[in-house]
Coordinates of N, CA and C in Angstrom, one line a residue:
M830 N -17.1 22.5 -23.8 CA -16.4 23.3 -24.7 C -16.7 23.9 -25.9
N831 N -15.7 24.7 -25.9 CA -16.1 25.8 -26.8 C -15.6 25.2 -28.5
A832 N -15.8 25.6 -29.3 CA -16.1 26.0 -30.2 C -14.8 26.0 -30.9
P833 N -14.6 24.5 -31.6 CA -12.7 24.8 -31.4 C -12.3 25.5 -32.1
D834 N -12.7 25.8 -33.2 CA -11.6 27.1 -34.3 C -11.9 28.1 -34.2
T835 N -12.7 28.4 -32.1 CA -12.6 30.6 -31.7 C -11.7 30.0 -31.1
L836 N -10.9 28.9 -30.8 CA -10.0 29.5 -29.9 C -8.5 28.9 -30.3
D837 N -7.2 29.5 -29.6 CA -6.1 29.9 -30.0 C -5.1 28.3 -28.9
P838 N -5.3 28.0 -30.3 CA -4.4 26.8 -29.4 C -3.7 26.9 -27.4
R839 N -2.7 27.2 -28.5 CA -1.3 27.6 -27.7 C -1.9 28.7 -26.2
R840 N -2.3 30.0 -26.4 CA -3.5 30.3 -25.1 C -4.1 29.5 -24.6
V841 N -5.0 28.7 -24.7 CA -5.8 27.8 -24.0 C -5.2 27.2 -23.5
I842 N -3.8 26.5 -24.0 CA -2.6 25.1 -23.6 C -2.4 25.9 -21.8
G843 N -1.6 27.0 -22.6 CA -1.0 27.7 -21.5 C -1.8 28.6 -19.9
D844 N -2.9 28.8 -20.6 CA -3.9 29.2 -19.5 C -4.1 28.1 -18.5
I845 N -4.9 26.4 -18.8 CA -5.0 25.5 -18.6 C -3.1 25.2 -17.5
L846 N -2.4 25.0 -18.2 CA -1.1 24.8 -17.2 C -1.0 26.0 -15.7
A847 N -1.2 27.0 -16.2 CA -0.6 27.7 -15.6 C -2.2 27.9 -14.4
L848 N -3.5 27.2 -14.0 CA -4.2 26.9 -12.7 C -3.4 25.5 -12.8
H849 N -3.1 24.7 -13.3 CA -2.4 23.9 -12.3 C -2.1 23.4 -11.1
A850 N -0.4 24.2 -12.6 CA 0.1 24.5 -11.7 C 0.4 25.1 -10.0
H851 N 1.2 24.7 -9.2 CA 0.9 25.1 -7.6 C 3.1 24.7 -7.9
N852 N 2.9 26.8 -7.0 CA 4.1 27.3 -6.9 C 5.0 27.7 -8.5
G853 N 4.5 27.4 -8.7 CA 4.9 27.2 -10.0 C 5.9 25.8 -10.2
L854 N 5.5 24.4 -9.9 CA 5.0 24.1 -10.2 C 5.2 22.7 -10.6
L855 N 4.6 21.5 -11.4 CA 4.7 20.7 -12.4 C 4.7 19.6 -12.3
G856 N 4.0 18.5 -11.8 CA 4.6 17.7 -11.0 C 4.7 16.4 -12.6
Q857 N 4.6 15.3 -12.6 CA 4.3 14.2 -13.6 C 2.7 13.7 -13.9
D858 N 2.9 13.8 -12.0 CA 0.8 13.0 -11.4 C 0.4 13.9 -11.8
M859 N 1.0 15.6 -12.2 CA -0.5 16.2 -13.5 C -1.5 16.3 -14.7
L860 N 0.4 15.3 -15.8 CA 0.1 15.2 -17.1 C -2.0 15.2 -17.0
L861 N -1.9 14.6 -16.6 CA -3.1 13.3 -17.2 C -3.9 14.7 -16.7
P862 N -4.2 15.4 -15.9 CA -5.5 16.6 -15.2 C -5.4 17.3 -16.5
V863 N -4.5 18.0 -16.9 CA -3.9 18.9 -17.7 C -4.2 18.3 -18.9
L864 N -4.0 17.1 -20.5 CA -4.5 16.8 -21.1 C -5.4 16.6 -20.6
H865 N -6.8 16.0 -19.7 CA -7.5 16.6 -19.3 C -8.5 18.0 -20.0
A866 N -8.5 18.6 -19.2 CA -8.1 20.0 -19.8 C -8.3 20.6 -20.9
I867 N -7.1 19.8 -21.6 CA -7.3 20.3 -22.7 C -8.4 20.1 -23.5
Q868 N -8.4 18.2 -23.4 CA -9.3 17.9 -24.3 C -10.5 18.4 -23.8
D869 N -11.1 18.8 -22.8 CA -12.3 19.7 -22.4 C -12.3 21.1 -22.4
R870 N -11.5 21.5 -23.3 CA -12.0 23.2 -23.2 C -11.5 22.9 -25.3
L871 N -10.1 22.5 -25.6 CA -9.9 22.3 -27.1 C -11.5 21.1 -28.3
G872 N -11.4 20.2 -26.8 CA -12.0 18.9 -28.0 C -10.5 18.2 -28.9
F873 N -9.5 18.8 -28.6 CA -8.3 17.2 -28.7 C -7.5 17.5 -28.3
I874 N -5.9 17.4 -28.7 CA -5.2 17.6 -27.7 C -4.3 17.5 -29.2
P875 N -3.6 18.9 -29.7 CA -2.8 19.3 -30.9 C -1.6 18.9 -30.7
P876 N -1.4 18.1 -31.8 CA -0.1 16.8 -31.3 C 1.6 18.1 -32.1
D877 N 1.0 19.7 -32.1 CA 2.1 21.0 -32.3 C 2.4 20.9 -30.6
S878 N 1.8 19.9 -29.9 CA 1.5 20.5 -28.2 C 2.7 19.6 -27.1
V879 N 2.8 18.4 -28.1 CA 3.5 17.6 -27.5 C 4.6 17.9 -26.4
E880 N 5.5 18.6 -27.3 CA 7.2 18.4 -27.2 C 7.0 19.9 -26.3
G881 N 6.5 20.1 -26.3 CA 5.7 21.7 -25.0 C 6.0 21.2 -23.7
L882 N 4.7 20.1 -23.9 CA 4.4 19.0 -22.6 C 5.2 18.6 -21.9
A883 N 6.1 17.8 -22.8 CA 7.3 16.9 -22.5 C 7.9 17.8 -21.8
Q884 N 8.2 18.4 -22.2 CA 9.1 20.3 -21.4 C 8.5 19.7 -20.6
I885 N 7.4 20.2 -20.2 CA 7.2 20.8 -18.5 C 6.8 19.7 -18.1
F886 N 6.2 18.6 -18.0 CA 5.9 17.7 -17.5 C 7.6 17.2 -16.6
N887 N 8.7 17.5 -17.7 CA 10.4 17.3 -17.7 C 9.9 14.9 -18.0
L888 N 9.5 15.2 -19.6 CA 9.1 13.3 -19.6 C 9.6 13.5 -21.9
S889 N 9.8 12.6 -21.4 CA 10.4 12.4 -23.4 C 9.0 12.7 -23.8
R890 N 8.8 12.8 -25.2 CA 7.6 13.4 -26.2 C 7.2 12.4 -26.1
A891 N 8.0 11.2 -26.3 CA 7.5 10.0 -26.9 C 6.4 9.6 -25.6
E892 N 6.6 9.6 -24.6 CA 6.5 9.8 -23.3 C 4.8 10.3 -23.1
V893 N 5.2 10.9 -23.6 CA 3.4 11.6 -23.5 C 2.4 12.2 -24.5
H894 N 3.1 11.3 -26.0 CA 3.0 10.6 -26.9 C 1.9 9.2 -26.6
G895 N 2.7 8.6 -26.0 CA 1.6 8.0 -25.2 C 1.2 7.6 -24.8
V896 N 1.2 8.4 -23.1 CA -0.1 8.4 -22.7 C -1.5 8.8 -23.9
I897 N -1.1 9.8 -25.1 CA -2.1 10.4 -25.6 C -3.4 9.4 -26.3
T898 N -2.2 8.6 -27.4 CA -2.0 7.5 -28.0 C -2.8 6.4 -27.0
F899 N -2.6 6.6 -26.0 CA -3.4 4.9 -24.9 C -4.6 5.5 -24.7
Y900 N -5.4 5.6 -24.0 CA -6.8 6.6 -24.1 C -6.8 6.5 -24.7
H901 N -8.3 5.8 -24.9 CA -9.4 6.1 -26.3 C -9.5 7.7 -26.6
Y902 N -9.5 8.0 -25.1 CA -10.2 9.7 -24.8 C -9.9 10.8 -25.5
Y903 N -8.6 10.0 -26.2 CA -7.7 12.0 -26.1 C -7.6 11.7 -27.8
K904 N -7.9 13.4 -28.3 CA -7.7 12.7 -29.4 C -7.2 13.8 -30.0
T905 N -6.7 12.9 -31.1 CA -4.8 14.2 -31.7 C -5.9 15.4 -32.6
T906 N -6.9 15.1 -33.4 CA -7.1 16.5 -34.1 C -8.4 16.9 -34.1
P907 N -9.0 18.4 -34.1 CA -10.0 19.1 -33.5 C -10.8 17.9 -34.7
P908 N -12.5 18.1 -33.2 CA -13.7 17.2 -33.1 C -14.8 17.5 -34.7
A909 N -15.4 16.9 -35.8 CA -16.4 17.4 -36.2 C -17.4 18.0 -34.9
R910 N -18.6 18.7 -36.1 CA -18.6 19.5 -35.8 C -20.0 18.3 -34.7
C911 N -20.8 17.4 -35.6 CA -21.5 16.5 -35.3 C -20.9 15.0 -34.3
T912 N -21.2 15.0 -33.7 CA -21.3 13.0 -33.4 C -22.1 12.2 -32.8
V913 N -21.9 11.9 -34.5 CA -23.0 10.4 -34.5 C -22.3 9.0 -33.5
Q914 N -23.3 9.2 -32.8 CA -22.9 7.9 -32.1 C -24.0 6.1 -32.2
V915 N -23.8 5.6 -33.1 CA -24.9 4.1 -33.0 C -23.8 2.8 -32.2
C916 N -25.3 2.6 -32.0 CA -24.9 1.6 -30.2 C -24.8 0.1 -31.1
R917 N -24.0 -0.4 -30.2 CA -23.8 -1.7 -30.4 C -23.7 -2.6 -30.2
A918 N -24.7 -2.0 -29.3 CA -24.6 -3.3 -28.1 C -25.3 -4.3 -28.2
E919 N -25.4 -5.7 -28.1 CA -26.0 -6.4 -28.5 C -28.2 -6.9 -28.4
A920 N -28.7 -5.9 -27.9 CA -30.6 -5.7 -28.1 C -29.9 -4.7 -28.9
C921 N -29.6 -3.4 -29.3 CA -29.6 -3.0 -30.9 C -29.1 -3.9 -32.2
Q922 N -28.5 -4.9 -31.7 CA -27.5 -5.6 -33.8 C -29.0 -6.8 -32.9
S923 N -30.2 -6.9 -32.6 CA -30.2 -7.9 -32.9 C -31.9 -7.0 -33.3
M924 N -31.8 -5.7 -33.1 CA -33.1 -5.5 -34.0 C -32.5 -4.7 -35.4
G925 N -31.7 -5.3 -35.7 CA -30.8 -3.9 -36.9 C -30.2 -2.8 -36.6
G926 N -29.2 -3.7 -36.1 CA -28.7 -1.7 -35.7 C -27.6 -2.3 -36.7
D927 N -27.0 -3.8 -37.5 CA -25.8 -3.2 -38.0 C -26.1 -2.7 -39.4
A928 N -27.8 -3.3 -39.5 CA -28.1 -2.7 -41.3 C -28.1 -1.2 -40.9
L929 N -28.5 -0.9 -39.9 CA -28.6 0.5 -39.2 C -26.9 1.4 -39.2
L930 N -26.2 0.5 -39.4 CA -24.8 0.7 -39.5 C -23.4 1.2 -40.6
S931 N -24.3 0.2 -41.8 CA -24.1 0.6 -43.0 C -24.8 1.6 -43.3
H932 N -26.1 1.4 -43.0 CA -26.4 2.4 -44.0 C -25.8 3.9 -43.5
V933 N -26.3 3.6 -42.2 CA -24.8 5.7 -41.6 C -23.6 5.6 -41.7
Q934 N -23.2 4.7 -42.4 CA -21.8 4.7 -43.5 C -22.2 5.0 -44.6
Q935 N -22.2 4.8 -44.6 CA -23.2 4.7 -46.3 C -23.2 6.1 -46.0
A936 N -24.2 6.9 -46.1 CA -25.3 8.4 -45.6 C -23.9 8.4 -46.0
L937 N -23.2 8.5 -44.5 CA -21.8 9.8 -43.9 C -21.1 9.1 -45.1
G938 N -20.5 8.8 -45.4 CA -19.3 8.5 -46.4 C -18.2 8.3 -45.6
C939 N -18.2 7.4 -44.6 CA -17.3 7.4 -43.5 C -17.2 6.4 -42.9
D940 N -16.3 6.0 -41.9 CA -16.8 3.9 -41.4 C -16.2 4.6 -39.5
L941 N -16.9 4.5 -38.7 CA -16.8 4.5 -37.3 C -15.1 4.9 -37.2
H942 N -15.2 5.3 -35.8 CA -13.9 6.3 -35.7 C -13.2 7.7 -36.7
A943 N -14.0 7.2 -37.6 CA -13.9 9.3 -38.2 C -14.0 10.0 -38.8
H944 N -14.0 10.9 -39.6 CA -15.0 12.3 -39.8 C -15.6 11.7 -41.5
T945 N -16.2 12.9 -41.8 CA -17.2 13.1 -42.8 C -15.5 13.7 -43.5
T946 N -15.9 14.1 -45.5 CA -14.8 14.8 -45.7 C -14.8 16.3 -45.0
D947 N -15.8 16.8 -45.2 CA -15.9 17.9 -44.9 C -16.0 17.7 -43.4
G948 N -15.6 17.5 -42.4 CA -15.5 17.7 -41.2 C -16.8 17.9 -39.7
G949 N -17.9 17.6 -40.8 CA -19.3 18.1 -39.8 C -19.4 16.5 -39.7
F950 N -18.8 15.6 -39.4 CA -20.1 14.0 -38.6 C -18.4 13.6 -38.2
A951 N -19.3 12.7 -37.8 CA -18.1 11.7 -36.4 C -18.7 11.4 -36.9
L952 N -18.1 9.7 -36.9 CA -19.1 8.5 -37.1 C -18.4 7.8 -36.2
E953 N -19.7 7.8 -33.9 CA -18.3 6.6 -33.3 C -19.2 5.3 -33.1
P954 N -19.1 4.0 -31.8 CA -19.7 3.1 -32.1 C -19.4 3.6 -30.4
V955 N -21.0 3.2 -29.7 CA -21.2 3.3 -28.6 C -21.9 1.8 -28.0
Y956 N -21.8 1.1 -27.0 CA -22.3 0.3 -26.3 C -22.6 -0.1 -25.4
C957 N -23.9 1.1 -25.4 CA -26.1 0.8 -24.9 C -25.6 1.9 -24.5
L958 N -26.8 1.9 -24.5 CA -27.6 3.9 -24.8 C -28.8 3.5 -23.4
G959 N -29.6 2.3 -23.2 CA -30.3 2.1 -22.3 C -31.2 2.2 -22.7
Q960 N -32.0 2.4 -24.3 CA -32.4 2.4 -25.2 C -33.0 1.0 -25.7
C961 N -32.5 -0.2 -25.2 CA -32.8 -1.6 -24.9 C -34.1 -1.8 -26.2
A962 N -35.2 -1.8 -24.8 CA -36.5 -1.8 -25.7 C -37.1 -1.4 -26.7
T963 N -36.1 0.1 -27.3 CA -36.9 1.0 -28.5 C -35.7 0.4 -29.2
A964 N -34.9 -1.0 -29.8 CA -33.6 -0.5 -30.5 C -34.0 -0.6 -32.1
P965 N -33.3 -0.3 -32.6 CA -31.8 0.3 -32.8 C -32.1 1.7 -32.0
A966 N -31.2 2.1 -31.2 CA -30.9 3.4 -31.0 C -29.8 4.3 -30.8
I967 N -29.4 5.7 -31.9 CA -28.1 6.3 -31.7 C -29.3 7.3 -31.1
M968 N -27.5 8.0 -30.8 CA -27.7 9.3 -30.7 C -26.3 9.9 -31.5
I969 N -27.2 11.3 -31.8 CA -26.8 12.9 -32.3 C -26.1 13.9 -31.2
N970 N -25.1 14.5 -31.2 CA -24.1 15.4 -29.8 C -25.6 14.6 -29.6
D971 N -25.9 14.9 -27.7 CA -26.6 15.2 -26.9 C -28.3 13.9 -27.5
A972 N -28.4 13.8 -27.8 CA -29.9 13.7 -28.0 C -30.1 11.8 -29.0
V973 N -31.0 11.3 -27.7 CA -30.8 10.3 -28.4 C -32.0 10.4 -28.8
H974 N -31.7 8.8 -29.5 CA -33.6 8.7 -31.3 C -33.1 6.8 -30.9
A975 N -34.1 6.8 -30.0 CA -34.6 5.1 -30.4 C -35.2 5.1 -31.7
R976 N -35.3 3.5 -32.1 CA -36.6 3.1 -33.6 C -35.5 3.5 -34.6
V977 N -34.4 3.6 -34.6 CA -33.9 4.7 -35.7 C -34.4 3.4 -36.4
T978 N -34.3 3.8 -37.7 CA -34.6 3.4 -39.0 C -33.5 4.6 -40.2
P979 N -33.2 3.7 -41.1 CA -32.0 4.0 -42.4 C -33.4 5.1 -42.3
A980 N -34.4 5.3 -42.9 CA -35.1 7.0 -43.2 C -35.2 7.2 -42.1
R981 N -35.7 7.6 -41.2 CA -35.7 8.1 -40.1 C -34.2 9.0 -39.7
F982 N -33.0 7.4 -39.6 CA -32.0 8.8 -39.5 C -31.1 9.4 -40.1
D983 N -32.1 9.3 -42.3 CA -31.7 10.5 -43.1 C -32.2 11.6 -42.4
K984 N -33.4 11.7 -42.3 CA -34.3 13.2 -41.5 C -33.6 13.3 -40.7
L985 N -32.8 12.5 -39.8 CA -32.4 14.0 -38.7 C -31.5 14.0 -39.0
V986 N -30.5 13.9 -39.5 CA -29.1 13.6 -40.9 C -29.4 15.7 -40.7
A987 N -30.1 15.1 -41.5 CA -30.5 16.6 -41.9 C -31.0 17.8 -42.0
K988 N -32.0 17.7 -41.2 CA -32.4 18.4 -39.4 C -31.3 18.8 -38.5
V989 N -30.0 17.4 -38.5 CA -29.2 18.5 -37.9 C -28.5 19.3 -38.9
A990 N -28.2 19.1 -40.5 CA -26.9 19.7 -41.3 C -27.5 20.9 -41.0
A991 N -29.4 20.6 -41.9 CA -29.6 22.7 -41.6 C -29.7 23.3 -40.9
K992 N -29.7 22.6 -40.2 CA -29.5 23.5 -38.1 C -28.3 24.5 -38.4
A993 N -27.2 23.1 -38.7 CA -25.2 23.8 -39.5 C -25.3 24.8 -40.0
K994 N -26.4 25.4 -41.3 CA -25.6 25.8 -42.2 C -26.5 27.0 -41.7
E995 N -28.0 27.2 -41.2 CA -28.2 28.4 -40.5 C -27.2 29.0 -39.7
A996 N -26.6 28.3 -39.2 CA -25.6 28.9 -37.7 C -24.5 29.0 -38.1
A997 N -23.5 28.9 -39.0 CA -23.1 29.7 -40.2 C -22.8 31.2 -40.9

């Protein structure tokens, strides 16, 4: 996925539609592959694209909106720069995962399925990271971390935030 703020969503969607069009026709069966491609490229489905997609696929806006909101994979807001996932599986919960989640929510200032006010972090649940023997576990972007304590979480987030500042 490219950095969302460097892409023109209309152009990206137009390129995706052109790529998926066969002989100039896009059947309704192509809606999901097109939505996946948009999500993969932009990180979300822009709400203002629903009407155009509905026209192209000969569907109502409600039908396209219904598909987008039915599947949890699709997001309708730009992604945060960093995603924190806290394991909610039983092994992690039994090893302090609930307390860790409470700390993470307080430290980031947002609940599950939400972004921090600056858009820097998103907090999401995950239901197993395969680290049951070293619980509790989290994932920050693509990096899995095990035996995470509140203090270790704070250090990890500070490191990620510092890297983001350097990159900006």
